[in-house]
XYZ file of C-alpha atoms in Angstrom:
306
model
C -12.182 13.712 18.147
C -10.415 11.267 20.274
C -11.273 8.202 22.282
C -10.395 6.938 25.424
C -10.973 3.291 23.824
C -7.812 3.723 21.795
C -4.480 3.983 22.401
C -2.787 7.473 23.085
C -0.536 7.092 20.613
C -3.368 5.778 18.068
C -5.151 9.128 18.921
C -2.546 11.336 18.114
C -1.997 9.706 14.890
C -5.857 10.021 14.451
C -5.871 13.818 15.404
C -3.095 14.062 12.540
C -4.736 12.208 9.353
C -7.724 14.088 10.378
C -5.820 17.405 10.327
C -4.062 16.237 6.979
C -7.680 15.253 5.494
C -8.666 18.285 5.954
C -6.355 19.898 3.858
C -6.792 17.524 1.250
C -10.384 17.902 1.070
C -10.551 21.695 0.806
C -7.812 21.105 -2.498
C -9.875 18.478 -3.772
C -12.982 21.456 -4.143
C -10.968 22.832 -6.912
C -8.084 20.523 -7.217
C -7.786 22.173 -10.850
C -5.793 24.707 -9.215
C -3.422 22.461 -7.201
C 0.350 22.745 -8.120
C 1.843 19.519 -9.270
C 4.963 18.502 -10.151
C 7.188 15.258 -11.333
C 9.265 13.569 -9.247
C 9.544 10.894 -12.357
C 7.599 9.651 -15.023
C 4.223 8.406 -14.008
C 5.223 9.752 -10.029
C 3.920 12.960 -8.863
C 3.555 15.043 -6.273
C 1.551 18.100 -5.287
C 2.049 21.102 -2.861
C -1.243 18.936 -1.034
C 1.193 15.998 -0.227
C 3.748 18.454 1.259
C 1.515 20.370 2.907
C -0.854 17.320 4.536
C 2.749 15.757 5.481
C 3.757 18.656 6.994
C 0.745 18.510 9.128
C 1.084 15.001 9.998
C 4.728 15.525 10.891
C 4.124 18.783 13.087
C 1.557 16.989 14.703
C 3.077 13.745 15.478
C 6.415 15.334 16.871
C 4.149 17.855 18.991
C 3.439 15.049 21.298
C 6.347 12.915 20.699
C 9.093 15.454 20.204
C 11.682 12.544 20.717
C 10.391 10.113 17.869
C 11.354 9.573 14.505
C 10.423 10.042 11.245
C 10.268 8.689 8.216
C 8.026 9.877 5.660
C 7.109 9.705 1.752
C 8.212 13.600 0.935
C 11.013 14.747 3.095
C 12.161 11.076 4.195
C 14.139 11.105 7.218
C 14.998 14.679 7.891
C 12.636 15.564 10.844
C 12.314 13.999 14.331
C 15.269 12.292 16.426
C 17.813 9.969 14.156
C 18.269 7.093 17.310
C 14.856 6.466 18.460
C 13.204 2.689 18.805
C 10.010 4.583 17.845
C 9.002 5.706 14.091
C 6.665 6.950 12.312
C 6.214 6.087 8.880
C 3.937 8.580 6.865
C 2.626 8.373 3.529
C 0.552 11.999 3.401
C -1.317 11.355 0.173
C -1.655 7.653 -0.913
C -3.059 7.650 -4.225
C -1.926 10.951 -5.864
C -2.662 10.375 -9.115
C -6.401 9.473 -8.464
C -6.472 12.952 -6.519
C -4.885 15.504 -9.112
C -7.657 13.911 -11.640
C -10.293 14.186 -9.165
C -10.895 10.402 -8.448
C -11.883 10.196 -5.037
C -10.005 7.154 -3.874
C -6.783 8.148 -2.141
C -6.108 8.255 1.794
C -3.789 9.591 4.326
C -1.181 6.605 5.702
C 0.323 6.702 9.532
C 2.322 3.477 10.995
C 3.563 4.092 13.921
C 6.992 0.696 13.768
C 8.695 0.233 17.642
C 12.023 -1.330 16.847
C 11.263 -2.037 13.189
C 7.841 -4.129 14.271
C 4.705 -1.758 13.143
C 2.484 -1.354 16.640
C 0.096 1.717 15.461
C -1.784 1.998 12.172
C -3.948 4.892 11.153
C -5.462 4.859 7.438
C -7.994 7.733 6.581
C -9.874 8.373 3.836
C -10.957 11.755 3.526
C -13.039 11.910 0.601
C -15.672 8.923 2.619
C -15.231 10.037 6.460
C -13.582 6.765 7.094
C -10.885 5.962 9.459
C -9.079 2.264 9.965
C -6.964 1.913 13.015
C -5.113 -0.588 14.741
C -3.331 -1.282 17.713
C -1.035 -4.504 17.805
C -3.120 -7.049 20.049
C -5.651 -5.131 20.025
C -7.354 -5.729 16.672
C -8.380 -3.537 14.334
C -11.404 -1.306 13.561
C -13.340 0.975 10.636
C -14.925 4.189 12.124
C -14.703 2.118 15.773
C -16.478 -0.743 14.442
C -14.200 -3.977 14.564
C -13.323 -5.426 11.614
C -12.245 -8.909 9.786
C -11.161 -9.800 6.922
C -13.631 -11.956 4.513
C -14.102 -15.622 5.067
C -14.044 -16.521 1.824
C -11.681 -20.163 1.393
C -12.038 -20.604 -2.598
C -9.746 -18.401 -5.210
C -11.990 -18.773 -7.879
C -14.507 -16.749 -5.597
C -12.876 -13.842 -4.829
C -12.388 -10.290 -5.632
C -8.226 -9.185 -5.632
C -7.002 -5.939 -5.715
C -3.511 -5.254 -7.413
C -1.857 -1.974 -8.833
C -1.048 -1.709 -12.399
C 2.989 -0.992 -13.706
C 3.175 2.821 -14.636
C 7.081 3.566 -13.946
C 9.114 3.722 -17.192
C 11.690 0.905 -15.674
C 8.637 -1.871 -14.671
C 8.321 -4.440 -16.575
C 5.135 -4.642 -18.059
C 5.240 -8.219 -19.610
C 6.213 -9.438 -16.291
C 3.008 -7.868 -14.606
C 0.868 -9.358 -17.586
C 1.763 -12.578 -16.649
C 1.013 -11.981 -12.802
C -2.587 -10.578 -14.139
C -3.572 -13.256 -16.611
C -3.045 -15.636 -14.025
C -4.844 -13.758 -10.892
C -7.521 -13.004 -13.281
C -8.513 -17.000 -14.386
C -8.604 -18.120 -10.988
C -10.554 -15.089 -9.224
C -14.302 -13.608 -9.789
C -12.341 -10.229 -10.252
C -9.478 -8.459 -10.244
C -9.681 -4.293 -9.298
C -6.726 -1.552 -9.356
C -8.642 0.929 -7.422
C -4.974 3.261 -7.551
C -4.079 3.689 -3.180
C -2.330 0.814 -2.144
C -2.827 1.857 1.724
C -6.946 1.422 1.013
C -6.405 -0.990 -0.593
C -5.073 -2.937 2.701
C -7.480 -1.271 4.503
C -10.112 -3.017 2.454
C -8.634 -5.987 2.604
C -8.946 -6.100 6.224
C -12.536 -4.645 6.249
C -13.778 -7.897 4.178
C -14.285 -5.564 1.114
C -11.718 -7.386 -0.939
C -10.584 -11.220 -0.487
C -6.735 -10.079 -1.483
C -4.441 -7.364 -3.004
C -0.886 -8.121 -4.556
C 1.425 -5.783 -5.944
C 5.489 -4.946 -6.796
C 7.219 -2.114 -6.585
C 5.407 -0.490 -3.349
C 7.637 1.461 -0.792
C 7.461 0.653 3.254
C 5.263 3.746 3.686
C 2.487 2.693 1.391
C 1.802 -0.999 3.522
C 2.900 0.129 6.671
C 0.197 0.534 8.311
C -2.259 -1.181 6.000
C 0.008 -4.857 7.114
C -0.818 -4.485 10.590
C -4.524 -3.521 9.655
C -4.584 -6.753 8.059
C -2.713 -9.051 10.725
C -4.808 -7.409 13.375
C -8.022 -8.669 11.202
C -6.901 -12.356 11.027
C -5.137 -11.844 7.800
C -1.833 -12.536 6.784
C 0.317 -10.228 4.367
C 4.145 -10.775 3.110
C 5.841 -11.017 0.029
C 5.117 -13.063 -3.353
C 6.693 -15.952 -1.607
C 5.094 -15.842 1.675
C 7.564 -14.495 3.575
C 5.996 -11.960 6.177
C 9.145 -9.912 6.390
C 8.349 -7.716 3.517
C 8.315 -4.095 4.554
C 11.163 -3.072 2.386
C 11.259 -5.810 -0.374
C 8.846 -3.660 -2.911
C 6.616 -7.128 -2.262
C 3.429 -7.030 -1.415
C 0.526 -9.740 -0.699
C -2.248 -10.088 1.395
C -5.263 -12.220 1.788
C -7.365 -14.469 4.829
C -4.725 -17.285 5.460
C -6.583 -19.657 2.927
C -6.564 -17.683 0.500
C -3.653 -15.972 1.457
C -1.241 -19.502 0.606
C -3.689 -19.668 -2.739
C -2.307 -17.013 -4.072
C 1.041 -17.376 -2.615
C 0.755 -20.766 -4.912
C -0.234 -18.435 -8.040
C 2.143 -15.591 -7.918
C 4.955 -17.484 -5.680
C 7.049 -18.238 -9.286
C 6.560 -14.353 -9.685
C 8.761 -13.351 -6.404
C 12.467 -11.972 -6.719
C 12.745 -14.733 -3.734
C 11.376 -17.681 -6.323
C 13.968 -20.563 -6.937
C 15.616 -20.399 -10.073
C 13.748 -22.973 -11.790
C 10.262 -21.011 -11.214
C 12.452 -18.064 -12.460
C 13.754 -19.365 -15.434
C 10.204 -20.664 -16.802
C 8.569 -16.913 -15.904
C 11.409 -15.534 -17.818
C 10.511 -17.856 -20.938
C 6.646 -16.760 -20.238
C 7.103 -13.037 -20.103
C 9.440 -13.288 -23.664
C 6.599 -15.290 -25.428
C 4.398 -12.976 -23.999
C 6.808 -10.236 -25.504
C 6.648 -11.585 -28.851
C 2.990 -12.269 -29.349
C 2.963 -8.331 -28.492
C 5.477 -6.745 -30.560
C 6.884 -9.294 -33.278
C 9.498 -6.699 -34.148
C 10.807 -6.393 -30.599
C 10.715 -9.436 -29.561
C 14.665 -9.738 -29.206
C 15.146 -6.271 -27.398
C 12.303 -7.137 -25.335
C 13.065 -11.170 -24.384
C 16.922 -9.322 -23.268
C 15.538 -6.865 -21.105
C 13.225 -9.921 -19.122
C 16.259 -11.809 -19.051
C 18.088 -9.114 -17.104
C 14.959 -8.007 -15.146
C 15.737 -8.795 -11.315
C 12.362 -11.148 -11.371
C-alpha cells in the first residue's frame, strides 16, 4: 500500500521491503529448512537474503531503471555505474537472529543522492512495522511521526550496541567500550540488527546505540531516520561523516556528546594520547583474562588499528 503523503520515491522503496518481507516471513514459518551458508566465520548468509535482495533490487530498478545500486549480496553489479542516485540495500539485517528463529531482523533501503542519504525505508517484517524518512521531511513509524527520547542524563538511559563475533575483532578492545557504557547507563542491549536498532533509536525506544565494524548498508538508512528525528549519529569521535568508517554512534544531541565523551578515546580518529592509554587498558584487561597470553595478546592490541 502506498501513500500519497510520502514521497514517490519513499513509496517505491516501501512497495519493495514489503515485497522482500514477505519472503522473509513465509521462510521464517519453517526457517529450519532455509539454506545457509558462510561467507566467514560468525557471517552468514541464506538463499532468504538473496532472494529478498533480489526483490528489492528488481523492484527498485523497475521504476528507476537508470539508478544505482549498491547492495549487501551482489554489491555493485546491478543498476547504472554513473548515476548521482543510489540505492543502498541491506535485504536481511540481522541474519543470524533469523536462521535461529529470533524474530528481530529487518529489511534496510537508503536511497543516498550524490553520496548524502535523502530516502530511508526500514521494515520489520516479523512486527508489521515500517520507519521511513524523507530528508526535511522528518521521519515516521507506521505513518505516525516520530522523535527520538528526551532523555538529557547518561546514567538514565538504555544503549544499544552489537557485540564482536568476527574472528579478526578485538574483543578486549570492545570490553573496554562495554564496561564503560555499562557504569554510566541504566542498560546496555545487543538486540543483533543494527538497522532496528537505529530505527529504535529514532522511535524513542532506546536513548543510544554504538557499534564498530558496521558496513554503509547497515546505517544507511537508519542515520537519516535518526537526523530526521532530532538526533544526531557519526562516528566514536563525533564526526557525522561516518558512512564508510565501520563507526557508528547515535543518540539525542545531549546525550549524543555524552557518549561521544565515553567512547571518544575508543575511535580510530582518537589522538594518540587517548590511544596509547586504551591500548594499555585493553592489555591489562588481556592479562587479568588469560595470564598465559598476556604477551601474545598485549602485541596484537598494540597493532590493532584502534
Amino acid at each position: 500500500m502506498t501513500s500519497p503523503n510520502l514521497h514517490p520515491m519513499i513509496n517505491v522503496a516501501v512497495k519493495a521491503a514489503r515485497a522482500a518481507g514477505a519472503i522473509i516471513n513465509r521462510a521464517a514459518l519453517d526457517v529450519e529448512s532455509v539454506r545457509v551458508s558462510q561467507k566467514q566465520v560468525n557471517d552468514f548468509v541464506t538463499e532468504v537474503d538473496q532472494a529478498s535482495e533480489q526483490m528489492i533490487i528488481e523492484t527498485l530498478l523497475g521504476a528507476y531503471p537508470g539508478h544505482a545500486i549498491w547492495a549487501e549480496e551482489s554489491g555493485r553489479e546491478h543498476g547504472a555505474k554513473d548515476s548521482e542516485f543510489t540505492w543502498i540495500i541491506d535485504p536481511l539485517d540481522g541474519t543470524t537472529n533469523f536462521i535461529h528463529g529470533l524474530p528481530i531482523y529487518c529489511v534496510s533501503i537508503a536511497l543516498a543522492v550524490r553520496g548524502k542519504v535523502e530516502q530511508a525505508v526500514i521494515y520489520d517484517p516479523s512486527r508489521n512495522d515500517l520507519f521511513t524518512a524523507t530528508k526535511g521531511r522528518g521521519s515516521y513509524m507506521n505513518n505516525r511521526r516520530i522523535r527520538v527520547a528526551k532523555r538529557t542524563r547518561l546514567q538514565e538511559c538504555l544503549i544499544s550496541t552489537g557485540f564482536p563475533y568476527r574472528v579478526d575483532d578485538n574483543v578486549n578492545h570492545y570490553l573496554r567500550m562495554m564496561g564503560d557504557m555499562m557504569t554510566r547507563t541504566a542498560g546496555l542491549r545487543r538486540p543483533g540488527a543494527a538497522a532496528l536498532d537505529l530505527a529504535y533509536v529514532a522511535a524513542g525506544f532506546t536513548d543510544g546505540f554504538f557499534e564498530l565494524g558496521l558496513q554503509p548498508w547497515d546505517v544507511a538508512a537508519g542515520s537519516l531516520l535518526i537526523t530526521e528525528a532530532g538526533g544526531l549519529v557519526g562516528n566514536l569521535s563525533g564526526d557525522a561523516d561516518f558512512l564508510e568508517q565501520r563507526e557508528c554512534l547515535a543518540a539525542n544531541p545531549r546525550i549524543y556528546g555524552q557518549m561521544v565523551n565515553v567512547l571518544g578515546k575508543y575511535s580510530k580518529f582518537a589522538g594518540a594520547g587517548d590511544k596509547a592509554a586504551v591500548r594499555a587498558a585493553v592489555s591489562e584487561l588481556a592479562a587479568a583474562a588469560s595470564p598465559d597470553t598476556a604477551g601474545d595478546d598485549a602485541q596484537s592490541d598494540a597493532d590493532a588499528p584502534f
